[in-house]
Coordinates of C-alpha atoms and ligand atoms in Angstrom, one line a residue:
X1057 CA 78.3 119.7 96.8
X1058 CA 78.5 122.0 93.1
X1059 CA 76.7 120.2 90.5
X1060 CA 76.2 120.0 86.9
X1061 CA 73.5 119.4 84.5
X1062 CA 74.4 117.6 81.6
X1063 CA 72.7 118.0 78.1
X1064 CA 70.6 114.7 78.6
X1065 CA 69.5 116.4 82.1
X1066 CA 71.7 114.1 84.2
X1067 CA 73.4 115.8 87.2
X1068 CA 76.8 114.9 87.4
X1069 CA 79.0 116.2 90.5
X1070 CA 81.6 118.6 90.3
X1071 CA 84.7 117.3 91.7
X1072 CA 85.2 113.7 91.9
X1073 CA 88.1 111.3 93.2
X1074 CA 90.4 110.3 90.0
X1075 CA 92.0 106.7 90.3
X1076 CA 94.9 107.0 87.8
X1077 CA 98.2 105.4 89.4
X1078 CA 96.3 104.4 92.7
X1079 CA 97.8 101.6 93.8
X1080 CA 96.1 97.9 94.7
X1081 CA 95.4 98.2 98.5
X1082 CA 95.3 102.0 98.4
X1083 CA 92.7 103.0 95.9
X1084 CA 89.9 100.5 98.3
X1085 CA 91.0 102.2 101.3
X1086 CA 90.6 105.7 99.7
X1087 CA 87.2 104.8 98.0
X1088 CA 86.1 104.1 100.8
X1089 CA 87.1 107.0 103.2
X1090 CA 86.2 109.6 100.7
X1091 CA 82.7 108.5 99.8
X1092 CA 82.5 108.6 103.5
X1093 CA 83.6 112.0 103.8
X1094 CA 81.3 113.3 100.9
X1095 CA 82.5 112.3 97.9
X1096 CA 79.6 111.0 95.5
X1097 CA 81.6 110.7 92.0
X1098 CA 84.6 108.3 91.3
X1099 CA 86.5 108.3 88.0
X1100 CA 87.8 105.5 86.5
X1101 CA 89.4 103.5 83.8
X1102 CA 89.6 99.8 82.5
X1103 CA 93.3 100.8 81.9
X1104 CA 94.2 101.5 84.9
X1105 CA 93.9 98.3 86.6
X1106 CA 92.4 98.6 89.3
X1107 CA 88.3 98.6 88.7
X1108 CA 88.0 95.0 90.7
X1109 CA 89.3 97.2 94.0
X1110 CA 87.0 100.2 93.3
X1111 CA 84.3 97.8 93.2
X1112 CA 84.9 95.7 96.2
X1113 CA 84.8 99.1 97.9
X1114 CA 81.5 100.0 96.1
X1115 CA 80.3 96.9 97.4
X1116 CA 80.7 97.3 101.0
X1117 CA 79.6 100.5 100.9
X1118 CA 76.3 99.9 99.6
X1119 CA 76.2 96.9 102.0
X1120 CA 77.0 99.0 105.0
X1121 CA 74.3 101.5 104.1
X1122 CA 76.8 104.3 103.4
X1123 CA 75.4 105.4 100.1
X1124 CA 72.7 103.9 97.9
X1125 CA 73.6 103.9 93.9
X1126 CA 71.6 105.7 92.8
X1127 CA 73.8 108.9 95.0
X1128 CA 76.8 107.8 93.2
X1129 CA 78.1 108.8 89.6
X1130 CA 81.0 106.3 88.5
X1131 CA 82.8 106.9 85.3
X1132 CA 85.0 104.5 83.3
X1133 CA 86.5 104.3 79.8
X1134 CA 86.7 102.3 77.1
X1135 CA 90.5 101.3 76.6
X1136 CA 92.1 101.3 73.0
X1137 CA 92.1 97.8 72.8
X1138 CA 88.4 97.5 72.1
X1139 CA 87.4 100.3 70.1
X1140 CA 86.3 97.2 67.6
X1141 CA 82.3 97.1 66.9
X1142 CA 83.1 93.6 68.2
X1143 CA 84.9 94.7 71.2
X1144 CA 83.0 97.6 72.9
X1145 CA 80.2 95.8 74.9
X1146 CA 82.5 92.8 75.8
X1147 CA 84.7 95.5 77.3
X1148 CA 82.0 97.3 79.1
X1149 CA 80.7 94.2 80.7
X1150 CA 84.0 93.4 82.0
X1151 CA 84.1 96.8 83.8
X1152 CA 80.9 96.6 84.9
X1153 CA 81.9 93.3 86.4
X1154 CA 85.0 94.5 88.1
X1155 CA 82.9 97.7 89.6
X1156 CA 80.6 95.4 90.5
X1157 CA 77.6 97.6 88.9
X1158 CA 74.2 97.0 86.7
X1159 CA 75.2 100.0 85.1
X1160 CA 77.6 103.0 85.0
X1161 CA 76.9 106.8 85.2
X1162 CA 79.3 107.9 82.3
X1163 CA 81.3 105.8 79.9
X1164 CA 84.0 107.9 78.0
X1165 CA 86.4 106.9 74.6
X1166 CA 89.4 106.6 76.9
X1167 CA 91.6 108.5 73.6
X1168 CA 91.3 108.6 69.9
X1169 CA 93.7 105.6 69.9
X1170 CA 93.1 102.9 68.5
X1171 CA 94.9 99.2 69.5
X1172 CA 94.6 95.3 67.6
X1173 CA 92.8 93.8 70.1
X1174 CA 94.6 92.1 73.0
X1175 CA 97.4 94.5 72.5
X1176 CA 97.6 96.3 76.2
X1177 CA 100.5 99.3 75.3
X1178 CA 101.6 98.9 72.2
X1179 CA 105.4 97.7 71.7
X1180 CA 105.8 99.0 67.9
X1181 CA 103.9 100.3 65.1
X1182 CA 101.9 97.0 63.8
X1183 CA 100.0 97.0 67.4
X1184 CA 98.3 100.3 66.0
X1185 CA 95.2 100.8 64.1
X1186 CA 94.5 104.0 62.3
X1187 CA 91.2 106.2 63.0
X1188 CA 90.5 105.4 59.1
X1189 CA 90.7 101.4 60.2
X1190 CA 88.1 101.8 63.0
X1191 CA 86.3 105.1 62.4
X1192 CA 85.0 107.1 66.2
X1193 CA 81.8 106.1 64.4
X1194 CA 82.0 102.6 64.5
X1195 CA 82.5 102.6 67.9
X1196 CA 80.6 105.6 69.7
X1197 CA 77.6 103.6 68.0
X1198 CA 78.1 100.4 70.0
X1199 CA 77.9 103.0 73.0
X1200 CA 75.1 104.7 72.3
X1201 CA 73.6 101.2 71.7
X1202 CA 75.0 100.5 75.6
X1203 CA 72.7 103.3 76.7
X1204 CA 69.6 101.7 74.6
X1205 CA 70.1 98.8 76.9
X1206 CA 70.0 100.6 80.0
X1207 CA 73.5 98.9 80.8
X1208 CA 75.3 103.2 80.7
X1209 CA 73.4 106.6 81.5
X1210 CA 75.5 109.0 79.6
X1211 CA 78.4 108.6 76.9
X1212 CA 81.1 110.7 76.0
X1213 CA 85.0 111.2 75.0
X1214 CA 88.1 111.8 76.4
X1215 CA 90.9 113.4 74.9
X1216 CA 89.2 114.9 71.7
X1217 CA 89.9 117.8 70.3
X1218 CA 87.5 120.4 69.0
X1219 CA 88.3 118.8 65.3
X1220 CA 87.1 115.6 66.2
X1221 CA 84.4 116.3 68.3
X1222 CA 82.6 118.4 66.0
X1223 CA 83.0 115.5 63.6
X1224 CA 81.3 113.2 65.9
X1225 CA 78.8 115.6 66.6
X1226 CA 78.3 115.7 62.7
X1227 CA 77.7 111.4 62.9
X1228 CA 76.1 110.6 66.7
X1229 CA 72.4 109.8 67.1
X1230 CA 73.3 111.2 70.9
X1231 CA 75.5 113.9 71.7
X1232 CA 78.4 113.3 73.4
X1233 CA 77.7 114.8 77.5
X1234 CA 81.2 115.4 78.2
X1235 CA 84.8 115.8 76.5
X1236 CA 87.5 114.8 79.3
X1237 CA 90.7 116.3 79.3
X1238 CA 93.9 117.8 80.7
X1239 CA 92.9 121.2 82.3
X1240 CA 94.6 123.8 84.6
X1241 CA 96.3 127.4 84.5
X1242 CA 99.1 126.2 82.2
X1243 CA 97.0 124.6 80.2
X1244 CA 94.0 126.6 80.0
X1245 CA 92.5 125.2 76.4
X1246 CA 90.1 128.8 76.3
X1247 CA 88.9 128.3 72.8
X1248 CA 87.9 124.7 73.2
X1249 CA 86.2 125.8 76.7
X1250 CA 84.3 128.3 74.7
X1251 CA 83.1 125.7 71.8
X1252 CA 82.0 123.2 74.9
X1253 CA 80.3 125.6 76.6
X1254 CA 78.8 126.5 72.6
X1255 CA 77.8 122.4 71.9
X1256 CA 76.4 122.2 75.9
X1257 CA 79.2 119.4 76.3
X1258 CA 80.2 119.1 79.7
X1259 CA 84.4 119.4 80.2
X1260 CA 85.9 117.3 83.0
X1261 CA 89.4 118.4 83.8
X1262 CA 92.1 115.6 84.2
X1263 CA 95.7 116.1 86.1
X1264 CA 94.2 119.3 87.8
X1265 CA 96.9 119.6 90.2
X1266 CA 99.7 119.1 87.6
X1267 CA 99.8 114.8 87.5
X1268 CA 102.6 115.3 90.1
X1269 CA 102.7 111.6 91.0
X1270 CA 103.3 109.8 88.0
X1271 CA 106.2 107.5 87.4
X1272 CA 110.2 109.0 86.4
X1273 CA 109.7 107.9 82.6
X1274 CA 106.6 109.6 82.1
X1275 CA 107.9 113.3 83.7
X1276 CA 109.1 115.6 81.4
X1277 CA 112.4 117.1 81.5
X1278 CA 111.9 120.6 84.3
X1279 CA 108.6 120.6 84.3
X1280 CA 106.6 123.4 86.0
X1281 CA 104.9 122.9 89.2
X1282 CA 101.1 124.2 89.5
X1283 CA 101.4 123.6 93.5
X1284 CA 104.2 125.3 93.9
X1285 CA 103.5 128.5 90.9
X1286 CA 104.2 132.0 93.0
X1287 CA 100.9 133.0 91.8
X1288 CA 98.9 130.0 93.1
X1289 CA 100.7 130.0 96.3
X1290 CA 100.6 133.8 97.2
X1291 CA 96.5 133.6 96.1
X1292 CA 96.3 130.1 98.8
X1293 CA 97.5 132.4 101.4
X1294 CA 95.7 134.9 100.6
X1295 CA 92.1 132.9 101.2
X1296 CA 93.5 131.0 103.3
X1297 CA 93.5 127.8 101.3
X1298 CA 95.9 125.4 99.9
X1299 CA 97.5 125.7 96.6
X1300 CA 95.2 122.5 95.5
X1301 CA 92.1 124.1 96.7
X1302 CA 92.9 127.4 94.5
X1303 CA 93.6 125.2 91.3
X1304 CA 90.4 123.1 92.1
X1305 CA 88.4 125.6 92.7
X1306 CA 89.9 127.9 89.3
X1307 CA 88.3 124.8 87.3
X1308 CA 85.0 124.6 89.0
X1309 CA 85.1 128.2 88.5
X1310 CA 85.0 128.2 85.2
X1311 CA 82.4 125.3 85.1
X1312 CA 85.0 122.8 84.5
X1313 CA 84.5 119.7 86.8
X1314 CA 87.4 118.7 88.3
X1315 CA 88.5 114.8 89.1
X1316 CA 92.0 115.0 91.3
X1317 CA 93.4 111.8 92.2
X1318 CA 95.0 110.9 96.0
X1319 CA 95.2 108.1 98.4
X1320 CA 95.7 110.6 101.0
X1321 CA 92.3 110.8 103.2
X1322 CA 93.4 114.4 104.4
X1323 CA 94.2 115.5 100.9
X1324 CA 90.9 114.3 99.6
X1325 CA 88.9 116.1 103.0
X1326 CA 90.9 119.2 101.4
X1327 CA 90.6 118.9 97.8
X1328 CA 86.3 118.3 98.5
X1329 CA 86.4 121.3 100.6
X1330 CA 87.7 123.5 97.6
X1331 CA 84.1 123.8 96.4
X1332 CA 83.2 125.5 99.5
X1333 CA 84.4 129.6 98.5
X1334 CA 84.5 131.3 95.8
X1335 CA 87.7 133.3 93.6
X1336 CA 87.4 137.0 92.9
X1337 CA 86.6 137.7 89.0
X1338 CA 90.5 140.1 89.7
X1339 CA 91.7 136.9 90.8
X1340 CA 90.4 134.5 88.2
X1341 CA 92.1 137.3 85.6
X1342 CA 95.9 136.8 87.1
X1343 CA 95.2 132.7 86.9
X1344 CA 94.4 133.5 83.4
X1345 CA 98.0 134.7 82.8
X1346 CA 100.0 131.7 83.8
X1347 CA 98.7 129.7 80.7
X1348 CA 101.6 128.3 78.5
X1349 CA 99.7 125.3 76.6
X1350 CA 102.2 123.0 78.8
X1351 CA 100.5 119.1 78.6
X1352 CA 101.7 117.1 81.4
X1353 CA 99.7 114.4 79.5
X1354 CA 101.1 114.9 75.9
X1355 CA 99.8 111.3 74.7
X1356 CA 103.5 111.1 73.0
X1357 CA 103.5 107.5 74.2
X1358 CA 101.0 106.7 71.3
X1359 CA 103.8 108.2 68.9
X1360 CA 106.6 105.8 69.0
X1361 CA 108.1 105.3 65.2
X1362 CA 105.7 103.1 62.8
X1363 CA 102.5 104.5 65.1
X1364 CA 99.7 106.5 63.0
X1365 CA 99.2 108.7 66.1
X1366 CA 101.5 111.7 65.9
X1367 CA 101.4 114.5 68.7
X1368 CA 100.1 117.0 65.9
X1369 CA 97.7 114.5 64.5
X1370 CA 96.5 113.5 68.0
X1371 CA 95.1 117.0 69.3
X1372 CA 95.0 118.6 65.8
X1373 CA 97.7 121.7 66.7
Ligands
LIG856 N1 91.2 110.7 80.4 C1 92.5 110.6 80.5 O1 93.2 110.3 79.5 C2 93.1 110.9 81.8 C3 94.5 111.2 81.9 C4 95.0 111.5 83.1 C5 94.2 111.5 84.3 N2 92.9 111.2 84.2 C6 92.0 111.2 85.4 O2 92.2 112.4 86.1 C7 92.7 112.0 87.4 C8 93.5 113.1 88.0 O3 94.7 113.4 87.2 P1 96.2 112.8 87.7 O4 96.0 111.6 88.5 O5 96.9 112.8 86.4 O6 96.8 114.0 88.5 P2 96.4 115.1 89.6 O7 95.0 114.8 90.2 O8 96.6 116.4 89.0 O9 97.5 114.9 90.7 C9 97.6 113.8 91.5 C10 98.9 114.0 92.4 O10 98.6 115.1 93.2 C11 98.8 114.6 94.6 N3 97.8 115.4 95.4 C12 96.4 115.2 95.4 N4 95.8 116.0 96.2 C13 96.8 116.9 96.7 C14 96.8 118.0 97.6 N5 95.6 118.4 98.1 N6 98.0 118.6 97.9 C15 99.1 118.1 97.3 N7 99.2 117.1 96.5 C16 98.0 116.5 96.2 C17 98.6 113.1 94.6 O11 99.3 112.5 95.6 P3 98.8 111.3 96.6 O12 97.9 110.4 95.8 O13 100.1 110.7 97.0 O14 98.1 112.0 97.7 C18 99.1 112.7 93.2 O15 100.5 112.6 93.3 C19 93.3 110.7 87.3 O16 93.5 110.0 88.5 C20 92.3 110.0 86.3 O17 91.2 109.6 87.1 C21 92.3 110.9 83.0

């Protein structure tokens, strides 16, 4: 299993299983399964509802003597909701309740977002708060306060850009280990690859295989398929791989890790065993060509009218 160091010296797994959109009943079973077959790194999110399941699976598995937790690394996120000094450690005891864990690996700003409290998704513009209204500061603070206690082993962000990174570098008494974010060959992000790689901040690459499962509403008009890209295909036959393994293993190639969700046991055997060859440097080069700074996660449901969060605001391009 590829691993990476961190800047604090942790070692954090390369690929992992995301658990966006898994369903109740399915994200248990594939838990489960996958740490079986190898996995040791599970991403997750207050928002996405389904932490309880996760850790009823962690719990069995420990139980059953599959893995000790000290061989896992779970990540979750703080949700926009709680970005409140008030908020932050109430919310990271809840997930830590619903994973069922004394403490979590990673624990990431979930977007650069903020939400009143108890607003889930906001319905109009008065459910938003504005970065100036509850500065990153105020509540990357409360995290690294978190790790003080023990209760979180590294922090970081998801969805910043450089901008706001290197302002929170500018403010944090600890560095931020890793910058989560929407990563593949059409949305390569080179120059923000580069100043990570700079800051020794660790990218994790979300929707790696193109976020081909999420609901009608949240699909673009035509968008362009990673899996099925001429390119990608003709290089999967070429190593005889699948598409996902190429685009998996394009990441970890570029010391991106890589966090694809399924609830498909065979497609998680597949997408683990992308770590196990290695692209040609020619190869790498034509990958480089399909970029087209395509999101399929634009974050444009933050930017409904009244919202402070525009789509040019939001990743500062
Ligand atoms: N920080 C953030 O804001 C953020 C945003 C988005 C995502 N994420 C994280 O990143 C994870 C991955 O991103 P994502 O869920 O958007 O999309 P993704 O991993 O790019 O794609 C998931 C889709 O690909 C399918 N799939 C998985 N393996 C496959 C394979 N080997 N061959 C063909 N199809 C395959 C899955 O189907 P089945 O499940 O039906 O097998 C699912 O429909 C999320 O689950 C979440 O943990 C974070």
């Amino acid at each position: 299993m590829k691993t990476k160091t961190l800047n604090n010296q942790k070692t954090m797994p390369m690929l992992g299983l995301g658990t966006w959109l898994s369903d109740a009943g399915e994200v248990y079973k594939i838990v489960k399964s996958a740490i079986k077959d190898g996995y040791r790194h599970i991403d997750c999110a207050a928002c996405y509802g389904n932490e309880k399941e996760v850790g009823q699976a962690l719990e069995e598995l420990f139980n059953e003597g599959v893995v000790k937790r000290e061989e896992l690394f779970i990540t979750s996120k703080l949700w926009s909701d709680s970005h409140e000094k008030k908020n932050v450690l109430p919310a990271l005891k809840k997930t830590l309740s619903d994973l069922k864990l004394d403490y979590l690996d990673l624990y990431l700003i979930h977007w650069p977002v903020v939400f009143k409290e108890d607003v889930s998704f906001p319905a109009e513009g008065s459910d938003y708060l504005a970065l100036t209204e509850v500065p990153t500061i105020e509540t990357y603070t409360e995290m690294e306060n978190a790790v003080t206690a023990g209760l979180i082993k590294s922090i970081g962000v998801a969805n910043f850009s450089q901008k706001k990174l290197q302002e929170l570098i500018g403010m944090a008494k600890i560095k931020p280990a890793v910058n989560q974010v929407e990563l593949h060959p059409f949305l390569q992000q080179t120059a923000l690859v580069e100043f990570c790689k700079e800051q020794d901040i660790t990218l994790t690459g979300y929707s790696p295989l193109g976020s081909s499962g999420r609901p009608e509403g949240m699909l673009a008009e035509n968008e362009p398929s990673l899996l099925e890209n001429k390119l990608i295909v003709e290089l999967a036959n070429k190593y005889d791989k699948s598409p996902a393994q190429i685009l998996l293993n394009w990441n970890m190639n570029r010391g991106v890790i890589v966090i694809p969700k399924t609830v498909t046991p065979k497609r998680a055997i597949q997408n683990f065993e992308s770590q196990n060859f290695e692209l040609e440097n020619s190869d790498m080069e034509k990958i480089a060509e399909l970029d087209k700074h395509f999101r399929y996660v634009n974050g444009g449901f933050f930017t409904g009218e009244g919202s402070p969060y525009t789509i040019a605001n939001l990743w500062d391009e």
